[in-house]
Amino acid sequence: MAVNSTDTSNTTASALAQASAATAQRTAAAQDQFMTLLVTQLQNQDPLNPMDNAQVTSQLAQLETVNGITQLNTTLQALSGQMDLSQSMQAANLIGKEVLFPGEKVSLGSVTNDGVTTTESTPFGVDVISPAAKVVATIQDATGKVVRTLDLGDQPAGVLQLSWDGKDDAGSTVADGAYTVQVKASDANGGDVSAQALTYGKVASVSYASSGLQMDLGLAGVHSLYDIRKIM
């Protein structure tokens, strides 16, 4: 199901209009209160010690500063609304795309092409935050037992897209099913380097919520657009 750009536009415009109206209402109320206080102050001032022109000018300047800030906030709200709409339209292009995002799941299954059956895993990956002298990915079964160790050697910072042939370290094909991948990276001195496992999903739809743009990845669940590490 695709994002309805009209609905998104209407929602954004409506929210912006409501925010602007509320801001304008608060500003008008503040102006009325200020003018009432100023007039009252002028009417009740001591004739022998009247309010100095500089004081009046200073208070008017403060009111003008408040008006300027309010106008700036309104402008920023308008820009924010336009950015949200633009992001929503761009996100709609992701529908049907395959992506990698933070997660540990790997699925293994049999695939038949032209009468030939092979075992293949869903794509997965590793996000190496900074250059590492050694990166190792281990694939584990449902009991936590390591069935395959992938030594990826030294790697620069970035996203690695990986696949698994469904075999264990002894070269035997393991059973179809759900597995997990764990990642460990280290520098030349053996110190830990930040690295994260990535799992696979296919974007079924994109929605816009108060928390931002969300992707429906089917069985992989709903995730933020900002979780995407790679589009395949």
Short mmCIF file of C-alpha atoms in Angstrom, two decimals:
data_model
loop_
_atom_site.label_atom_id
_atom_site.label_comp_id
_atom_site.label_asym_id
_atom_site.label_seq_id
_atom_site.Cartn_x
_atom_site.Cartn_y
_atom_site.Cartn_z
CA MET A 1 0.00 0.00 0.00
CA ALA A 2 1.49 3.31 -1.05
CA VAL A 3 1.64 6.60 0.79
CA ASN A 4 -1.21 8.89 -0.23
CA SER A 5 0.58 12.14 -0.99
CA THR A 6 -2.68 14.13 -0.91
CA ASP A 7 -3.56 12.86 2.55
CA THR A 8 -0.03 13.56 3.77
CA SER A 9 -0.11 17.06 2.29
CA ASN A 10 -3.51 17.79 3.83
CA THR A 11 -2.39 16.47 7.22
CA THR A 12 0.80 18.55 7.17
CA ALA A 13 -1.02 21.67 5.99
CA SER A 14 -3.74 21.22 8.60
CA ALA A 15 -1.23 20.76 11.42
CA LEU A 16 0.73 23.80 10.25
CA ALA A 17 -2.43 25.92 10.01
CA GLN A 18 -3.49 24.90 13.51
CA ALA A 19 -0.04 25.68 14.93
CA SER A 20 0.05 29.06 13.17
CA ALA A 21 -3.46 29.95 14.37
CA ALA A 22 -2.56 29.01 17.94
CA THR A 23 0.63 31.08 17.77
CA ALA A 24 -1.22 34.06 16.33
CA GLN A 25 -3.86 33.80 19.04
CA ARG A 26 -1.25 33.73 21.80
CA THR A 27 0.58 36.68 20.24
CA ALA A 28 -2.61 38.74 19.94
CA ALA A 29 -3.47 38.01 23.57
CA ALA A 30 0.03 39.03 24.69
CA GLN A 31 -0.19 42.26 22.68
CA ASP A 32 -3.59 43.12 24.19
CA GLN A 33 -2.29 42.49 27.70
CA PHE A 34 0.83 44.57 27.03
CA MET A 35 -1.13 47.52 25.64
CA THR A 36 -3.65 47.36 28.50
CA LEU A 37 -0.84 47.42 31.06
CA LEU A 38 0.97 50.23 29.22
CA VAL A 39 -2.14 52.41 28.94
CA THR A 40 -3.01 51.77 32.59
CA GLN A 41 0.52 52.63 33.60
CA LEU A 42 0.40 55.90 31.63
CA GLN A 43 -3.00 56.86 33.05
CA ASN A 44 -1.91 56.26 36.62
CA GLN A 45 1.60 57.66 36.49
CA ASP A 46 2.74 60.27 38.97
CA PRO A 47 2.28 63.71 37.29
CA LEU A 48 5.32 64.95 39.22
CA ASN A 49 7.41 62.01 38.05
CA PRO A 50 6.01 60.95 34.64
CA MET A 51 7.26 57.92 32.75
CA ASP A 52 10.30 58.75 30.76
CA ASN A 53 10.17 58.47 26.94
CA ALA A 54 13.05 56.01 27.05
CA GLN A 55 11.01 53.65 29.22
CA VAL A 56 8.05 53.74 26.82
CA THR A 57 10.36 53.24 23.86
CA SER A 58 12.07 50.32 25.62
CA GLN A 59 8.76 48.57 26.32
CA LEU A 60 7.56 49.07 22.75
CA ALA A 61 10.87 47.67 21.51
CA GLN A 62 10.36 44.59 23.68
CA LEU A 63 6.92 44.06 22.18
CA GLU A 64 8.36 44.37 18.67
CA THR A 65 11.05 41.82 19.56
CA VAL A 66 8.35 39.38 20.67
CA ASN A 67 6.50 39.97 17.37
CA GLY A 68 9.69 39.29 15.43
CA ILE A 69 10.33 36.04 17.28
CA THR A 70 6.74 34.95 16.66
CA GLN A 71 7.06 35.64 12.93
CA LEU A 72 10.33 33.70 12.85
CA ASN A 73 8.69 30.73 14.59
CA THR A 74 5.86 30.80 12.05
CA THR A 75 8.38 30.79 9.19
CA LEU A 76 10.30 27.88 10.73
CA GLN A 77 7.05 25.93 11.17
CA ALA A 78 6.23 26.48 7.50
CA LEU A 79 9.70 25.29 6.43
CA SER A 80 9.41 22.26 8.72
CA GLY A 81 6.06 21.36 7.18
CA GLN A 82 7.47 21.61 3.67
CA MET A 83 10.44 19.41 4.61
CA ASP A 84 8.13 16.79 6.13
CA LEU A 85 6.03 16.74 2.96
CA SER A 86 9.12 16.46 0.75
CA GLN A 87 10.47 13.58 2.84
CA SER A 88 7.11 11.80 2.64
CA MET A 89 7.07 12.05 -1.15
CA GLN A 90 10.65 10.74 -1.38
CA ALA A 91 9.90 7.93 1.07
CA ALA A 92 7.06 6.73 -1.18
CA ASN A 93 9.71 5.75 -3.72
CA LEU A 94 11.02 3.16 -1.25
CA ILE A 95 7.89 1.01 -1.52
CA GLY A 96 8.88 -2.36 -2.95
CA LYS A 97 12.57 -1.78 -2.24
CA GLU A 98 14.72 -4.23 -0.27
CA VAL A 99 16.62 -2.66 2.62
CA LEU A 100 19.06 -3.50 5.38
CA PHE A 101 18.43 -2.13 8.86
CA PRO A 102 19.68 -2.93 12.40
CA GLY A 103 18.71 -6.47 13.40
CA GLU A 104 20.07 -9.98 13.88
CA LYS A 105 17.62 -12.23 12.00
CA VAL A 106 18.67 -14.38 9.05
CA SER A 107 16.29 -16.79 7.34
CA LEU A 108 17.48 -19.87 5.47
CA GLY A 109 15.37 -21.65 2.88
CA SER A 110 15.38 -23.72 -0.30
CA VAL A 111 15.03 -21.93 -3.65
CA THR A 112 14.32 -23.66 -6.98
CA ASN A 113 15.44 -22.06 -10.23
CA ASP A 114 15.16 -23.88 -13.57
CA GLY A 115 14.64 -27.15 -11.78
CA VAL A 116 17.72 -26.74 -9.61
CA THR A 117 17.15 -26.43 -5.85
CA THR A 118 19.66 -24.55 -3.77
CA THR A 119 19.77 -23.29 -0.20
CA GLU A 120 19.93 -19.53 0.24
CA SER A 121 19.69 -17.10 3.12
CA THR A 122 18.03 -13.75 3.18
CA PRO A 123 20.56 -10.95 2.73
CA PHE A 124 22.11 -9.56 5.87
CA GLY A 125 24.97 -7.24 6.64
CA VAL A 126 27.37 -5.56 9.00
CA ASP A 127 27.60 -1.85 9.72
CA VAL A 128 31.21 -1.11 10.70
CA ILE A 129 31.20 2.27 12.45
CA SER A 130 34.93 2.86 12.17
CA PRO A 131 37.81 1.04 10.40
CA ALA A 132 38.54 -2.37 11.95
CA ALA A 133 41.54 -4.69 11.68
CA LYS A 134 39.30 -7.73 12.08
CA VAL A 135 35.56 -8.31 11.67
CA VAL A 136 33.93 -11.65 12.48
CA ALA A 137 30.26 -12.55 11.95
CA THR A 138 28.91 -15.70 13.60
CA ILE A 139 25.64 -17.34 12.60
CA GLN A 140 23.77 -19.10 15.38
CA ASP A 141 20.79 -21.45 15.44
CA ALA A 142 17.72 -21.13 17.66
CA THR A 143 19.59 -22.66 20.62
CA GLY A 144 22.44 -20.16 20.37
CA LYS A 145 24.88 -22.68 18.94
CA VAL A 146 27.35 -21.23 16.42
CA VAL A 147 26.91 -23.02 13.09
CA ARG A 148 29.04 -20.79 10.86
CA THR A 149 31.83 -18.31 11.45
CA LEU A 150 32.55 -15.74 8.75
CA ASP A 151 35.95 -14.08 9.08
CA LEU A 152 35.64 -10.85 7.12
CA GLY A 153 39.21 -9.69 7.81
CA ASP A 154 40.04 -6.01 7.99
CA GLN A 155 37.28 -3.65 6.86
CA PRO A 156 36.92 0.10 6.36
CA ALA A 157 34.02 1.97 7.94
CA GLY A 158 30.78 1.31 6.08
CA VAL A 159 28.08 -1.25 5.35
CA LEU A 160 28.93 -4.76 4.18
CA GLN A 161 26.20 -6.76 2.45
CA LEU A 162 26.60 -10.50 3.07
CA SER A 163 24.99 -13.80 2.14
CA TRP A 164 25.20 -17.33 3.51
CA ASP A 165 25.22 -20.58 1.55
CA GLY A 166 23.45 -22.46 4.34
CA LYS A 167 26.47 -24.55 5.30
CA ASP A 168 28.11 -24.93 8.68
CA ASP A 169 31.82 -24.72 9.42
CA ALA A 170 32.21 -28.39 8.49
CA GLY A 171 30.70 -27.84 5.04
CA SER A 172 27.41 -29.59 5.77
CA THR A 173 24.08 -28.00 4.82
CA VAL A 174 22.04 -27.05 7.88
CA ALA A 175 18.27 -27.16 8.22
CA ASP A 176 16.05 -24.43 6.81
CA GLY A 177 14.72 -21.99 9.38
CA ALA A 178 15.46 -18.88 11.41
CA TYR A 179 18.97 -18.02 12.54
CA THR A 180 20.68 -15.01 14.07
CA VAL A 181 23.95 -13.25 13.33
CA GLN A 182 26.32 -11.71 15.85
CA VAL A 183 29.15 -9.35 14.95
CA LYS A 184 32.45 -8.60 16.65
CA ALA A 185 35.02 -6.10 15.37
CA SER A 186 38.40 -5.15 16.77
CA ASP A 187 41.30 -2.86 16.01
CA ALA A 188 44.97 -3.78 15.51
CA ASN A 189 45.51 -3.86 19.28
CA GLY A 190 42.57 -6.13 19.93
CA GLY A 191 40.34 -3.34 21.23
CA ASP A 192 36.65 -3.36 20.44
CA VAL A 193 35.37 -1.43 17.43
CA SER A 194 31.70 -0.53 17.12
CA ALA A 195 29.90 -2.73 14.60
CA GLN A 196 26.26 -3.69 14.20
CA ALA A 197 24.46 -6.59 12.55
CA LEU A 198 21.94 -5.71 9.83
CA THR A 199 18.89 -7.70 8.79
CA TYR A 200 16.73 -7.75 5.68
CA GLY A 201 13.31 -6.32 4.96
CA LYS A 202 11.14 -5.28 2.04
CA VAL A 203 9.22 -2.01 2.26
CA ALA A 204 5.49 -2.70 1.96
CA SER A 205 4.31 0.81 2.79
CA VAL A 206 5.40 4.11 4.28
CA SER A 207 3.37 6.15 6.74
CA TYR A 208 3.75 9.53 8.38
CA ALA A 209 3.16 9.66 12.13
CA SER A 210 3.85 12.08 14.97
CA SER A 211 7.12 10.21 15.54
CA GLY A 212 8.16 10.74 11.91
CA LEU A 213 8.25 8.60 8.79
CA GLN A 214 7.71 4.89 9.40
CA MET A 215 8.30 1.89 7.12
CA ASP A 216 6.14 -1.22 7.22
CA LEU A 217 8.55 -4.09 6.50
CA GLY A 218 5.98 -6.87 6.72
CA LEU A 219 7.09 -9.67 9.05
CA ALA A 220 10.10 -7.55 10.03
CA GLY A 221 7.75 -5.04 11.65
CA VAL A 222 7.52 -1.25 11.49
CA HIS A 223 10.72 0.79 11.64
CA SER A 224 11.81 4.39 11.31
CA LEU A 225 12.98 5.61 7.94
CA TYR A 226 16.23 6.60 9.64
CA ASP A 227 16.94 2.93 10.49
CA ILE A 228 17.80 2.21 6.85
CA ARG A 229 21.49 1.46 6.39
CA LYS A 230 21.36 0.28 2.77
CA ILE A 231 18.84 0.17 -0.07
CA MET A 232 19.40 -2.79 -2.38
#
